[in-house]
CSV table of C-alpha atoms (C1' of nucleotides) in Angstrom, one decimal:
chain,number,residue,atom,x,y,z
A,1,MET,CA,0.0,0.0,0.0
A,2,THR,CA,1.9,3.0,-1.3
A,3,ARG,CA,1.3,6.4,0.1
A,4,ALA,CA,2.7,9.8,-0.7
A,5,GLN,CA,2.7,12.9,1.4
A,6,SER,CA,-0.6,12.9,3.2
A,7,GLY,CA,-0.6,14.7,6.5
A,8,ASN,CA,-4.1,13.7,7.7
A,9,ARG,CA,-3.7,10.2,9.1
A,10,PRO,CA,-7.0,9.7,11.0
A,11,ALA,CA,-9.1,11.3,8.3
A,12,PHE,CA,-7.2,9.3,5.7
A,13,ASP,CA,-8.1,6.1,7.4
A,14,THR,CA,-11.8,6.9,7.3
A,15,LEU,CA,-11.3,7.4,3.6
A,16,ILE,CA,-9.7,4.0,3.1
A,17,GLN,CA,-12.5,2.5,5.1
A,18,MET,CA,-15.1,4.1,2.9
A,19,ALA,CA,-13.3,2.9,-0.2
A,20,ALA,CA,-13.8,-0.6,1.1
A,21,LEU,CA,-17.6,-0.5,1.7
A,22,HIS,CA,-18.1,1.7,-1.3
A,23,GLY,CA,-21.7,2.5,-0.4
A,24,ALA,CA,-24.9,0.6,-0.5
A,25,PRO,CA,-26.4,1.1,-4.0
A,26,ASP,CA,-29.9,0.3,-2.8
A,27,ASN,CA,-29.9,2.9,-0.1
A,28,PRO,CA,-27.6,5.9,-0.9
A,29,ALA,CA,-28.6,7.8,2.2
A,30,ALA,CA,-27.0,5.0,4.2
A,31,CYS,CA,-23.6,5.8,2.9
A,32,PRO,CA,-22.3,9.0,4.6
A,33,ILE,CA,-20.1,9.9,1.7
A,34,ARG,CA,-22.7,9.7,-0.9
A,35,ASP,CA,-25.2,11.4,1.3
A,36,VAL,CA,-23.0,14.4,2.0
A,37,LEU,CA,-21.6,14.5,-1.5
A,38,ASP,CA,-25.1,14.9,-2.9
A,39,ARG,CA,-25.4,18.1,-0.9
A,40,VAL,CA,-22.0,19.2,-1.8
A,41,GLY,CA,-22.8,18.6,-5.4
A,42,GLN,CA,-25.8,20.9,-5.1
A,43,LYS,CA,-24.8,23.9,-7.1
A,44,TRP,CA,-25.6,26.4,-4.4
A,45,THR,CA,-25.3,24.8,-1.0
A,46,LEU,CA,-21.7,25.5,-0.4
A,47,LEU,CA,-21.9,29.0,-1.8
A,48,ILE,CA,-24.7,29.7,0.7
A,49,LEU,CA,-22.8,28.2,3.6
A,50,ILE,CA,-19.8,30.4,2.6
A,51,ALA,CA,-22.0,33.4,2.3
A,52,LEU,CA,-23.2,32.9,5.8
A,53,THR,CA,-19.7,32.5,7.2
A,54,PRO,CA,-19.2,36.2,8.2
A,55,GLY,CA,-22.5,36.1,10.1
A,56,PRO,CA,-26.3,35.9,9.9
A,57,ARG,CA,-27.9,37.1,6.7
A,58,ARG,CA,-31.4,37.9,5.5
A,59,PHE,CA,-33.0,36.4,2.5
A,60,SER,CA,-32.4,39.2,0.1
A,61,ALA,CA,-29.0,39.9,1.5
A,62,LEU,CA,-28.1,36.3,0.7
A,63,GLN,CA,-29.5,36.6,-2.8
A,64,ARG,CA,-27.4,39.6,-3.5
A,65,GLN,CA,-24.3,38.2,-2.0
A,66,VAL,CA,-24.4,34.9,-3.8
A,67,GLY,CA,-25.0,36.8,-7.0
A,68,ASP,CA,-26.7,34.8,-9.7
A,69,ILE,CA,-29.1,32.7,-7.8
A,70,SER,CA,-32.9,32.8,-8.3
A,71,LYS,CA,-35.3,33.1,-5.3
A,72,ARG,CA,-36.5,29.7,-6.2
A,73,MET,CA,-33.2,28.0,-5.8
A,74,LEU,CA,-32.3,30.1,-2.8
A,75,THR,CA,-35.4,29.0,-1.0
A,76,GLN,CA,-35.0,25.4,-2.0
A,77,SER,CA,-31.3,25.3,-0.9
A,78,LEU,CA,-32.0,27.1,2.4
A,79,ARG,CA,-34.8,24.6,3.2
A,80,GLN,CA,-32.5,21.7,2.6
A,81,LEU,CA,-29.7,23.2,4.7
A,82,GLU,CA,-32.2,23.9,7.5
A,83,ARG,CA,-33.5,20.4,7.3
A,84,ASP,CA,-30.0,19.0,7.5
A,85,GLY,CA,-29.4,21.1,10.6
A,86,LEU,CA,-26.7,23.2,9.1
A,87,ILE,CA,-28.5,26.5,9.3
A,88,SER,CA,-31.1,28.0,11.5
A,89,ARG,CA,-34.1,30.1,10.4
A,90,GLN,CA,-35.4,32.9,12.6
A,91,VAL,CA,-38.5,34.8,11.6
A,92,TYR,CA,-39.1,38.3,12.8
A,93,PRO,CA,-42.7,39.2,12.5
A,94,THR,CA,-42.2,42.9,11.5
A,95,LYS,CA,-44.5,44.7,9.2
A,96,PRO,CA,-42.5,43.7,6.2
A,97,PRO,CA,-41.6,40.3,7.5
A,98,SER,CA,-37.9,39.5,7.7
A,99,VAL,CA,-36.2,36.2,8.1
A,100,GLU,CA,-32.7,35.7,9.2
A,101,TYR,CA,-30.6,32.7,8.4
A,102,ALA,CA,-27.5,31.7,10.4
A,103,LEU,CA,-25.1,28.8,10.6
A,104,THR,CA,-25.8,26.4,13.4
A,105,GLU,CA,-22.9,24.8,15.3
A,106,LEU,CA,-23.1,21.9,12.9
A,107,GLY,CA,-23.0,24.3,10.0
A,108,GLN,CA,-20.0,26.0,11.5
A,109,SER,CA,-18.2,22.7,11.8
A,110,ALA,CA,-18.9,22.0,8.2
A,111,LEU,CA,-16.9,25.1,7.2
A,112,ASP,CA,-13.7,23.4,8.2
A,113,PRO,CA,-13.8,20.7,5.6
A,114,ILE,CA,-15.2,23.2,3.1
A,115,ALA,CA,-12.3,25.6,3.8
A,116,VAL,CA,-9.8,22.8,3.3
A,117,LEU,CA,-11.4,22.0,0.0
A,118,THR,CA,-11.6,25.5,-1.3
A,119,ASP,CA,-8.0,26.1,-0.1
A,120,TRP,CA,-6.9,23.1,-2.1
A,121,ALA,CA,-8.9,24.3,-5.1
A,122,ASP,CA,-7.3,27.7,-4.8
A,123,ARG,CA,-3.7,26.4,-4.5
A,124,ASN,CA,-4.0,23.8,-7.3
A,125,HIS,CA,-6.3,25.5,-9.8
A,126,ASP,CA,-3.4,26.5,-11.9
A,127,ARG,CA,-2.0,23.0,-12.2
A,128,ILE,CA,-5.4,21.7,-13.1
A,129,ARG,CA,-5.9,24.3,-15.8
A,130,ALA,CA,-2.4,23.5,-17.1
A,131,ALA,CA,-3.2,19.8,-17.2
A,132,ARG,CA,-6.3,20.5,-19.2
A,133,THR,CA,-4.5,22.6,-21.8
A,134,ALA,CA,-1.8,19.9,-22.1
A,135,PHE,CA,-4.4,17.1,-22.4
A,136,ASP,CA,-6.4,19.0,-25.0
A,137,ALA,CA,-3.2,19.7,-27.0
A,138,THR,CA,-2.3,16.0,-27.0
A,139,ALA,CA,-5.7,14.9,-28.0
B,1,MET,CA,-17.5,38.9,13.2
B,2,THR,CA,-18.3,35.9,15.2
B,3,ARG,CA,-16.3,32.7,14.8
B,4,ALA,CA,-16.7,29.4,16.6
B,5,GLN,CA,-14.1,26.6,16.9
B,6,SER,CA,-12.4,26.5,13.5
B,7,GLY,CA,-8.9,25.1,13.6
B,8,ASN,CA,-7.9,25.9,10.0
B,9,ARG,CA,-6.9,29.5,10.0
B,10,PRO,CA,-5.1,29.8,6.6
B,11,ALA,CA,-7.7,27.7,4.7
B,12,PHE,CA,-10.4,29.6,6.4
B,13,ASP,CA,-9.1,32.9,5.1
B,14,THR,CA,-9.2,31.5,1.6
B,15,LEU,CA,-12.8,30.7,2.2
B,16,ILE,CA,-13.7,34.2,3.3
B,17,GLN,CA,-11.9,35.6,0.4
B,18,MET,CA,-13.9,33.4,-1.9
B,19,ALA,CA,-17.1,34.4,-0.3
B,20,ALA,CA,-16.2,37.9,-1.2
B,21,LEU,CA,-15.6,37.5,-4.9
B,22,HIS,CA,-18.4,34.8,-5.1
B,23,GLY,CA,-17.5,33.8,-8.6
B,24,ALA,CA,-17.8,35.2,-12.1
B,25,PRO,CA,-21.2,34.2,-13.4
B,26,ASP,CA,-20.2,34.6,-16.9
B,27,ASN,CA,-17.1,32.5,-16.7
B,28,PRO,CA,-17.5,29.8,-14.0
B,29,ALA,CA,-14.2,28.1,-14.8
B,30,ALA,CA,-12.5,31.3,-13.7
B,31,CYS,CA,-13.6,30.7,-10.1
B,32,PRO,CA,-11.5,28.0,-8.6
B,33,ILE,CA,-14.3,27.1,-6.1
B,34,ARG,CA,-17.0,26.6,-8.7
B,35,ASP,CA,-14.7,24.9,-11.0
B,36,VAL,CA,-13.5,22.3,-8.5
B,37,LEU,CA,-16.9,22.0,-7.0
B,38,ASP,CA,-18.3,21.1,-10.3
B,39,ARG,CA,-16.0,18.1,-10.3
B,40,VAL,CA,-16.7,17.2,-6.7
B,41,GLY,CA,-20.4,17.4,-7.4
B,42,GLN,CA,-20.0,14.8,-10.3
B,43,LYS,CA,-21.6,11.8,-8.8
B,44,TRP,CA,-18.7,9.5,-9.4
B,45,THR,CA,-15.4,11.4,-9.4
B,46,LEU,CA,-14.8,11.3,-5.7
B,47,LEU,CA,-15.8,7.6,-5.5
B,48,ILE,CA,-13.3,6.8,-8.2
B,49,LEU,CA,-10.5,8.8,-6.6
B,50,ILE,CA,-11.2,7.0,-3.3
B,51,ALA,CA,-11.2,3.7,-5.1
B,52,LEU,CA,-7.8,4.5,-6.4
B,53,THR,CA,-6.4,5.4,-3.0
B,54,PRO,CA,-5.0,1.9,-2.1
B,55,GLY,CA,-3.2,1.8,-5.5
B,56,PRO,CA,-3.5,1.5,-9.3
B,57,ARG,CA,-6.5,-0.3,-10.6
B,58,ARG,CA,-7.6,-1.6,-14.0
B,59,PHE,CA,-10.9,-0.6,-15.7
B,60,SER,CA,-12.9,-3.6,-14.7
B,61,ALA,CA,-11.5,-3.7,-11.2
B,62,LEU,CA,-12.6,-0.1,-10.7
B,63,GLN,CA,-16.0,-0.8,-12.0
B,64,ARG,CA,-16.4,-3.7,-9.6
B,65,GLN,CA,-15.0,-1.7,-6.7
B,66,VAL,CA,-17.2,1.3,-7.2
B,67,GLY,CA,-20.2,-1.0,-7.5
B,68,ASP,CA,-23.1,0.5,-9.4
B,69,ILE,CA,-21.4,2.5,-12.1
B,70,SER,CA,-21.9,1.9,-15.8
B,71,LYS,CA,-19.0,1.6,-18.1
B,72,ARG,CA,-20.2,4.7,-19.8
B,73,MET,CA,-19.9,6.9,-16.7
B,74,LEU,CA,-16.7,5.2,-15.6
B,75,THR,CA,-15.1,6.0,-18.9
B,76,GLN,CA,-16.4,9.5,-18.9
B,77,SER,CA,-15.4,10.2,-15.3
B,78,LEU,CA,-11.9,8.7,-15.8
B,79,ARG,CA,-11.4,10.9,-18.9
B,80,GLN,CA,-12.3,14.0,-17.0
B,81,LEU,CA,-10.0,13.1,-14.1
B,82,GLU,CA,-7.2,12.3,-16.5
B,83,ARG,CA,-7.8,15.6,-18.3
B,84,ASP,CA,-7.6,17.5,-15.0
B,85,GLY,CA,-4.3,15.7,-14.2
B,86,LEU,CA,-5.6,13.9,-11.2
B,87,ILE,CA,-5.1,10.4,-12.6
B,88,SER,CA,-2.8,8.8,-15.1
B,89,ARG,CA,-3.7,6.3,-17.7
B,90,GLN,CA,-1.2,3.5,-18.7
B,91,VAL,CA,-2.0,1.2,-21.5
B,92,TYR,CA,-0.5,-2.3,-21.6
B,93,PRO,CA,-0.7,-3.7,-25.2
B,94,THR,CA,-1.3,-7.3,-24.1
B,95,LYS,CA,-3.5,-9.6,-26.1
B,96,PRO,CA,-6.6,-8.7,-24.3
B,97,PRO,CA,-5.6,-5.0,-23.8
B,98,SER,CA,-5.4,-3.8,-20.2
B,99,VAL,CA,-5.4,-0.2,-19.0
B,100,GLU,CA,-4.2,0.8,-15.6
B,101,TYR,CA,-5.3,3.9,-13.8
B,102,ALA,CA,-3.4,5.5,-11.0
B,103,LEU,CA,-3.4,8.7,-9.0
B,104,THR,CA,-1.0,11.3,-10.0
B,105,GLU,CA,0.8,13.4,-7.4
B,106,LEU,CA,-1.9,16.0,-7.9
B,107,GLY,CA,-4.5,13.4,-7.4
B,108,GLN,CA,-2.8,12.2,-4.3
B,109,SER,CA,-2.8,15.7,-2.9
B,110,ALA,CA,-6.5,15.9,-3.6
B,111,LEU,CA,-7.1,13.0,-1.3
B,112,ASP,CA,-6.3,15.2,1.7
B,113,PRO,CA,-9.2,17.6,1.4
B,114,ILE,CA,-11.4,14.7,0.3
B,115,ALA,CA,-10.4,12.7,3.4
B,116,VAL,CA,-11.2,15.7,5.6
B,117,LEU,CA,-14.6,15.9,3.9
B,118,THR,CA,-15.4,12.3,4.3
B,119,ASP,CA,-14.2,12.3,7.8
B,120,TRP,CA,-16.5,15.1,8.6
B,121,ALA,CA,-19.3,13.3,6.8
B,122,ASP,CA,-18.7,10.2,8.8
B,123,ARG,CA,-18.5,11.9,12.1
B,124,ASN,CA,-21.6,14.1,11.6
B,125,HIS,CA,-23.9,11.9,9.6
B,126,ASP,CA,-25.8,10.9,12.7
B,127,ARG,CA,-26.5,14.5,13.6
B,128,ILE,CA,-27.6,15.2,10.1
B,129,ARG,CA,-30.0,12.3,10.0
B,130,ALA,CA,-31.3,13.3,13.4
B,131,ALA,CA,-31.9,16.9,12.3
B,132,ARG,CA,-33.8,15.6,9.3
B,133,THR,CA,-36.1,13.4,11.3
B,134,ALA,CA,-36.7,16.3,13.7
B,135,PHE,CA,-37.4,18.7,10.9
B,136,ASP,CA,-39.8,16.3,9.1
B,137,ALA,CA,-41.6,15.7,12.4
B,138,THR,CA,-42.1,19.5,13.0
B,139,ALA,CA,-43.3,20.1,9.4
C,1,DC,C1',-11.0,-6.3,-21.7
C,2,DA,C1',-11.7,-1.6,-22.5
C,3,DG,C1',-14.6,1.7,-24.4
C,4,DC,C1',-17.4,4.3,-27.9
C,5,DA,C1',-22.3,5.1,-29.8
C,6,DT,C1',-27.1,5.5,-29.4
C,7,DC,C1',-31.4,6.3,-27.3
C,8,DC,C1',-34.1,8.2,-23.7
C,9,DC,C1',-35.5,9.6,-19.1
C,10,DC,C1',-35.9,12.6,-15.3
C,11,DA,C1',-33.8,15.5,-11.9
C,12,DT,C1',-31.9,20.0,-11.6
C,13,DC,C1',-32.1,24.4,-12.4
C,14,DG,C1',-33.7,29.0,-14.7
C,15,DA,C1',-37.5,32.4,-15.7
C,16,DT,C1',-41.7,34.3,-14.9
C,17,DA,C1',-45.7,35.5,-12.4
C,18,DC,C1',-48.4,35.7,-8.2
C,19,DT,C1',-49.3,36.1,-2.8
C,20,DG,C1',-49.2,37.1,2.6
D,1,DC,C1',-39.8,41.3,2.0
D,2,DA,C1',-40.0,36.6,1.6
D,3,DG,C1',-41.5,33.5,-0.4
D,4,DT,C1',-44.9,29.9,-3.6
D,5,DA,C1',-46.5,28.1,-8.1
D,6,DT,C1',-45.9,26.8,-12.7
D,7,DC,C1',-43.7,26.0,-17.0
D,8,DG,C1',-39.9,24.8,-19.7
D,9,DA,C1',-35.1,23.8,-21.1
D,10,DT,C1',-30.8,21.6,-20.3
D,11,DG,C1',-27.8,17.8,-19.7
D,12,DG,C1',-26.4,14.3,-16.4
D,13,DG,C1',-26.7,9.8,-16.3
D,14,DG,C1',-28.8,4.9,-17.0
D,15,DA,C1',-29.5,0.9,-20.4
D,16,DT,C1',-28.2,-1.5,-24.2
D,17,DG,C1',-25.5,-3.0,-28.0
D,18,DC,C1',-21.3,-3.0,-30.9
D,19,DT,C1',-16.0,-2.9,-31.8
D,20,DG,C1',-10.7,-3.4,-31.6
DNA sequence: CAGCATCCCCATCGATACTG
DNA sequence: CAGTATCGATGGGGATGCTG
């Protein structure tokens, strides 16, 4: 079993372990990886989580901050995140009603893996783009 | 600016920074986060990367290991990963031709963030499932 | 064995319009 | 302001069959 530079031993073991059981095809939600990956794959979830990092945000504020997201998708994504316990939803019954979304503790904890991921993405984006150009040139 | 427990300071800063620029809607590939996230979101890419963690694998071996992936998607995903420079493809011109896929150094480095992610998923899957049940009960 | 080609479905997402 | 409702397009992805 060869291994290169990896500095995350415990996390790495989890990964190996996951590679072994490779998920239950009949019940995808039973496999933590697939379950979480489904959410991560959702075009907007991570962007929303990131947008909430500095602090609580209202619906419209979120929409402006994420940029090109429709109200439909924002609502949908927020619901899912709330259901998963990653964000909380607080309604203030003012005259024009306002709703504030915030990261829960669980959501906060999710930021760590996300940060590691985006950090990797940021550091290696150039290499990836270079690899693509090289590949396209060969092909 | 409130912050909870986060232990990843440098990575965290990248995240904040990303939250600020929130991507170029017109050119998604220009934003590292969205670019990488697109791949991560691909149903099979991470599973394949994980399957390659213990060492190089042949096509059929990969298909068996991942489980329920069609040859079509396996081929497609492998191509993309190869293009991105995460895996290498070595062809052995034997009588029945065999092709061996392996992680490149870049691919190896990608395992770290992935491991952190799956580790988080594994540790918090119960809480997420619990949150869902609670949410569904309330609704 | 490895993988390309074809057909087709359906989940995801966008756009628009309407409501409390 | 914060959604909901509806329609429609796009393409990811499954099933099957064929080739070198």
